Tab-separated table of C-alpha atoms in Angstrom:
chain	number	residue	atom	x	y	z
A	973	UNK	CA	100.573	115.680	91.659
A	974	UNK	CA	102.209	119.067	91.120
A	975	UNK	CA	103.283	121.129	94.121
A	976	UNK	CA	100.649	123.708	95.184
A	977	UNK	CA	98.031	122.158	92.856
A	978	UNK	CA	94.400	122.133	93.967
A	979	UNK	CA	93.554	118.858	95.731
A	980	UNK	CA	90.090	117.489	94.956
A	981	UNK	CA	88.369	115.301	97.562
A	982	UNK	CA	85.264	113.080	97.630
A	983	UNK	CA	83.730	112.137	101.002
A	984	UNK	CA	81.944	108.909	101.938
A	985	UNK	CA	80.357	108.732	105.402
A	986	UNK	CA	76.862	107.713	106.442
A	987	UNK	CA	76.744	110.181	109.368
A	988	UNK	CA	75.640	113.590	108.127
A	989	UNK	CA	77.184	115.513	111.035
A	990	UNK	CA	80.588	113.929	110.483
A	991	UNK	CA	80.330	114.323	106.714
A	992	UNK	CA	79.527	118.026	107.049
A	993	UNK	CA	82.222	118.520	109.672
A	994	UNK	CA	84.911	116.936	107.504
A	995	UNK	CA	83.627	118.916	104.503
A	996	UNK	CA	83.976	122.215	106.379
A	997	UNK	CA	87.331	121.251	107.853
A	998	UNK	CA	88.845	120.449	104.476
A	999	UNK	CA	87.144	123.239	102.503
A	1000	UNK	CA	88.624	125.788	104.924
A	1001	UNK	CA	91.985	125.178	103.248
A	1002	UNK	CA	92.584	127.106	99.993
A	1003	UNK	CA	94.365	124.163	98.338
A	1004	UNK	CA	91.640	121.578	99.102
A	1005	UNK	CA	88.289	121.375	97.309
A	1006	UNK	CA	85.538	118.906	98.256
A	1007	UNK	CA	83.861	118.025	94.954
A	1008	UNK	CA	81.323	115.469	96.188
A	1009	UNK	CA	79.931	113.541	99.133
A	1010	UNK	CA	77.621	110.594	99.720
A	1011	UNK	CA	76.423	108.272	102.468
A	1012	UNK	CA	76.408	104.903	100.675
A	1013	UNK	CA	78.985	102.545	99.191
A	1014	UNK	CA	76.878	101.880	96.092
A	1015	UNK	CA	76.485	105.574	95.315
A	1016	UNK	CA	80.191	106.164	95.942
A	1017	UNK	CA	81.209	103.475	93.443
A	1018	UNK	CA	78.997	105.119	90.830
A	1019	UNK	CA	79.991	108.727	91.430
A	1020	UNK	CA	83.649	108.698	92.481
A	1021	UNK	CA	85.089	107.310	89.200
A	1022	UNK	CA	83.216	110.008	87.260
A	1023	UNK	CA	84.232	112.757	89.697
A	1024	UNK	CA	87.873	111.559	89.497
A	1025	UNK	CA	89.069	113.119	92.785
A	1026	UNK	CA	92.683	113.108	93.918
A	1027	UNK	CA	91.639	111.664	97.290
A	1028	UNK	CA	88.605	109.670	98.456
A	1029	UNK	CA	87.988	109.876	102.218
A	1030	UNK	CA	86.079	106.715	103.118
A	1031	UNK	CA	84.268	105.657	106.293
A	1032	UNK	CA	84.836	101.996	107.209
A	1033	UNK	CA	81.364	100.964	108.354
A	1034	UNK	CA	78.451	101.729	106.045
A	1035	UNK	CA	74.860	100.451	105.884
A	1036	UNK	CA	75.429	98.847	102.487
A	1037	UNK	CA	79.059	97.816	102.696
A	1038	UNK	CA	82.494	98.972	103.740
A	1039	UNK	CA	84.757	101.856	102.827
A	1040	UNK	CA	87.567	99.334	102.550
A	1041	UNK	CA	85.671	97.435	99.845
A	1042	UNK	CA	85.042	100.751	98.084
A	1043	UNK	CA	88.764	101.484	98.325
A	1044	UNK	CA	89.655	98.141	96.755
A	1045	UNK	CA	87.214	98.646	93.877
A	1046	UNK	CA	88.341	102.222	93.251
A	1047	UNK	CA	92.015	101.240	93.256
A	1048	UNK	CA	91.300	98.437	90.789
A	1049	UNK	CA	89.615	100.957	88.480
A	1050	UNK	CA	92.044	103.860	88.868
A	1051	UNK	CA	95.366	103.731	90.699
A	1052	UNK	CA	95.531	107.547	90.651
A	1053	UNK	CA	92.714	107.882	93.195
A	1054	UNK	CA	94.267	107.822	96.664
A	1055	UNK	CA	92.045	106.428	99.421
A	1056	UNK	CA	92.092	107.630	103.013
A	1057	UNK	CA	90.214	105.374	105.440
A	1058	UNK	CA	88.394	107.237	108.224
A	1059	UNK	CA	87.098	105.260	111.205
A	1060	UNK	CA	85.827	105.701	114.749
A	1061	UNK	CA	87.745	102.797	116.289
A	1062	UNK	CA	91.337	101.504	116.073
A	1063	UNK	CA	90.904	98.004	114.633
A	1064	UNK	CA	93.919	95.947	113.570
A	1065	UNK	CA	91.735	93.670	111.439
A	1066	UNK	CA	90.330	96.664	109.545
A	1067	UNK	CA	93.823	98.131	109.247
A	1068	UNK	CA	95.031	94.866	107.721
A	1069	UNK	CA	92.233	94.963	105.159
A	1070	UNK	CA	92.960	98.643	104.443
A	1071	UNK	CA	96.606	97.785	103.715
A	1072	UNK	CA	95.522	94.945	101.423
A	1073	UNK	CA	93.039	97.214	99.652
A	1074	UNK	CA	95.766	99.720	98.801
A	1075	UNK	CA	94.712	102.557	101.122
A	1076	UNK	CA	97.138	105.452	101.480
A	1077	UNK	CA	96.129	106.103	105.054
A	1078	UNK	CA	94.037	104.980	108.019
A	1079	UNK	CA	93.012	107.716	110.451
A	1080	UNK	CA	90.643	107.981	113.403
A	1081	UNK	CA	87.673	110.366	113.430
A	1082	UNK	CA	89.085	111.961	116.575
A	1083	UNK	CA	91.967	113.338	114.518
A	1084	UNK	CA	92.628	117.096	114.706
A	1085	UNK	CA	91.633	119.245	111.751
A	1086	UNK	CA	95.203	120.144	110.769
A	1087	UNK	CA	96.220	116.477	110.999
A	1088	UNK	CA	93.370	115.423	108.693
A	1089	UNK	CA	94.306	118.166	106.236
A	1090	UNK	CA	97.907	116.946	106.301
A	1091	UNK	CA	96.759	113.350	105.781
A	1092	UNK	CA	94.786	114.416	102.692
A	1093	UNK	CA	97.781	116.337	101.325
A	1094	UNK	CA	100.080	113.369	101.964
A	1095	UNK	CA	97.664	110.980	100.246
A	1096	UNK	CA	97.360	113.311	97.241
A	1097	UNK	CA	101.152	113.493	97.023
A	1098	UNK	CA	101.450	109.700	97.031
A	1099	UNK	CA	102.760	109.445	100.581
A	1100	UNK	CA	101.471	106.889	103.066
A	1101	UNK	CA	99.941	108.130	106.307
A	1102	UNK	CA	99.785	104.674	107.885
A	1103	UNK	CA	101.455	104.489	111.259
A	1104	UNK	CA	104.756	102.623	110.607
A	1105	UNK	CA	104.505	100.488	113.758
A	1106	UNK	CA	100.908	99.488	113.079
A	1107	UNK	CA	101.691	98.733	109.435
A	1108	UNK	CA	104.667	96.601	110.500
A	1109	UNK	CA	102.465	94.573	112.866
A	1110	UNK	CA	100.017	93.961	110.030
A	1111	UNK	CA	102.766	92.778	107.668
A	1112	UNK	CA	104.180	90.436	110.332
A	1113	UNK	CA	100.716	89.095	111.043
A	1114	UNK	CA	100.090	88.403	107.370
A	1115	UNK	CA	103.478	86.777	106.885
A	1116	UNK	CA	102.927	84.508	109.885
A	1117	UNK	CA	100.234	82.758	107.864
A	1118	UNK	CA	102.256	82.544	104.637
A	1119	UNK	CA	102.533	78.766	104.687
A	1120	UNK	CA	98.982	77.972	105.694
A	1121	UNK	CA	97.073	75.766	103.333
A	1122	UNK	CA	93.362	75.714	102.777
A	1123	UNK	CA	91.411	72.865	101.237
A	1124	UNK	CA	89.147	75.373	99.520
A	1125	UNK	CA	92.022	76.430	97.269
A	1126	UNK	CA	92.591	72.792	96.390
A	1127	UNK	CA	89.007	72.569	95.179
A	1128	UNK	CA	89.645	75.177	92.468
A	1129	UNK	CA	90.543	74.174	88.932
A	1130	UNK	CA	93.774	75.426	87.363
A	1131	UNK	CA	91.831	78.019	85.363
A	1132	UNK	CA	89.944	79.177	88.450
A	1133	UNK	CA	93.231	79.580	90.315
A	1134	UNK	CA	94.591	81.731	87.487
A	1135	UNK	CA	91.487	83.903	87.591
A	1136	UNK	CA	91.657	84.185	91.380
A	1137	UNK	CA	95.278	85.356	91.091
A	1138	UNK	CA	94.237	88.038	88.608
A	1139	UNK	CA	91.324	89.123	90.818
A	1140	UNK	CA	93.816	89.556	93.655
A	1141	UNK	CA	95.840	91.840	91.389
A	1142	UNK	CA	92.781	94.087	91.096
A	1143	UNK	CA	91.878	93.205	87.513
A	1144	UNK	CA	88.304	93.533	86.251
A	1145	UNK	CA	86.477	90.708	84.445
A	1146	UNK	CA	87.102	92.444	81.126
A	1147	UNK	CA	90.837	92.790	81.821
A	1148	UNK	CA	91.037	89.143	82.910
A	1149	UNK	CA	89.283	88.132	79.694
A	1150	UNK	CA	91.887	90.003	77.643
A	1151	UNK	CA	94.675	88.397	79.661
A	1152	UNK	CA	93.354	84.843	79.190
A	1153	UNK	CA	91.821	85.326	75.722
A	1154	UNK	CA	88.342	84.503	77.012
A	1155	UNK	CA	85.007	86.311	76.704
A	1156	UNK	CA	84.027	88.579	79.590
A	1157	UNK	CA	80.854	86.505	80.118
A	1158	UNK	CA	82.978	83.349	80.430
A	1159	UNK	CA	85.142	85.041	83.064
A	1160	UNK	CA	82.011	86.109	84.936
A	1161	UNK	CA	80.871	82.475	85.045
A	1162	UNK	CA	84.293	81.335	86.281
A	1163	UNK	CA	84.231	84.016	88.999
A	1164	UNK	CA	80.776	82.879	90.158
A	1165	UNK	CA	81.974	79.271	90.327
A	1166	UNK	CA	85.152	79.998	92.260
A	1167	UNK	CA	83.323	82.261	94.719
A	1168	UNK	CA	80.813	79.475	95.332
A	1169	UNK	CA	83.648	77.006	95.995
A	1170	UNK	CA	85.296	79.457	98.399
A	1171	UNK	CA	81.976	80.118	100.156
A	1172	UNK	CA	82.151	83.829	99.391
A	1173	UNK	CA	79.834	86.375	97.828
A	1174	UNK	CA	82.153	89.137	96.628
A	1175	UNK	CA	85.355	89.214	94.602
A	1176	UNK	CA	86.856	91.630	97.139
A	1177	UNK	CA	86.526	88.893	99.773
A	1178	UNK	CA	88.339	86.455	97.482
A	1179	UNK	CA	91.135	88.962	96.820
A	1180	UNK	CA	91.674	89.614	100.533
A	1181	UNK	CA	91.493	85.888	101.275
A	1182	UNK	CA	94.185	85.017	98.706
A	1183	UNK	CA	96.405	87.840	99.962
A	1184	UNK	CA	96.172	86.409	103.490
A	1185	UNK	CA	97.044	82.948	102.169
A	1186	UNK	CA	100.065	84.360	100.386
A	1187	UNK	CA	101.041	86.255	103.518
A	1188	UNK	CA	101.873	89.483	101.688
A	1189	UNK	CA	100.167	92.903	101.607
């Protein structure tokens, strides 16, 4: 985004006190505007694409899902929305999933106000705020499993494997249908079948699973 442009932010956190605190902290800066806030993943996925913020600040643990899943869905819909993961606890597993989901940053709720403001500005400018050492550990961890095999993958048909690959790239059912010259409803059926074979419920789980199998963020 252009230098000195107004940065728009949408907040997702199920704790009202934290949500209000972050809102006040960010709104105190003349170049940052909070344009929306919610406490649920479902509501966020409905409202954030329409609001089209520069940065979405997302809590990890939510009553109806995860901020990391919201990040993955948002990034698959619009690569221009930067996602900043906000969490109470340092968790390498969550950090790994945040990296896979395409998050620009991963910060703790104990962060100072000026540091959070800087993290939002960095995310809006396309810069990563992930700690380099932590990110490196995640990449090494993922690569260590690069050659693992899983019999569940072997149970998928060739077409299902193609669709799984495209899901991992963040493509929607409609986009996959265009890619494979198949109806969107047909793709939906394929996705249901491959999720059942993998023992999973959500496409975001399948995308993260395949990324771990490949051993690359």
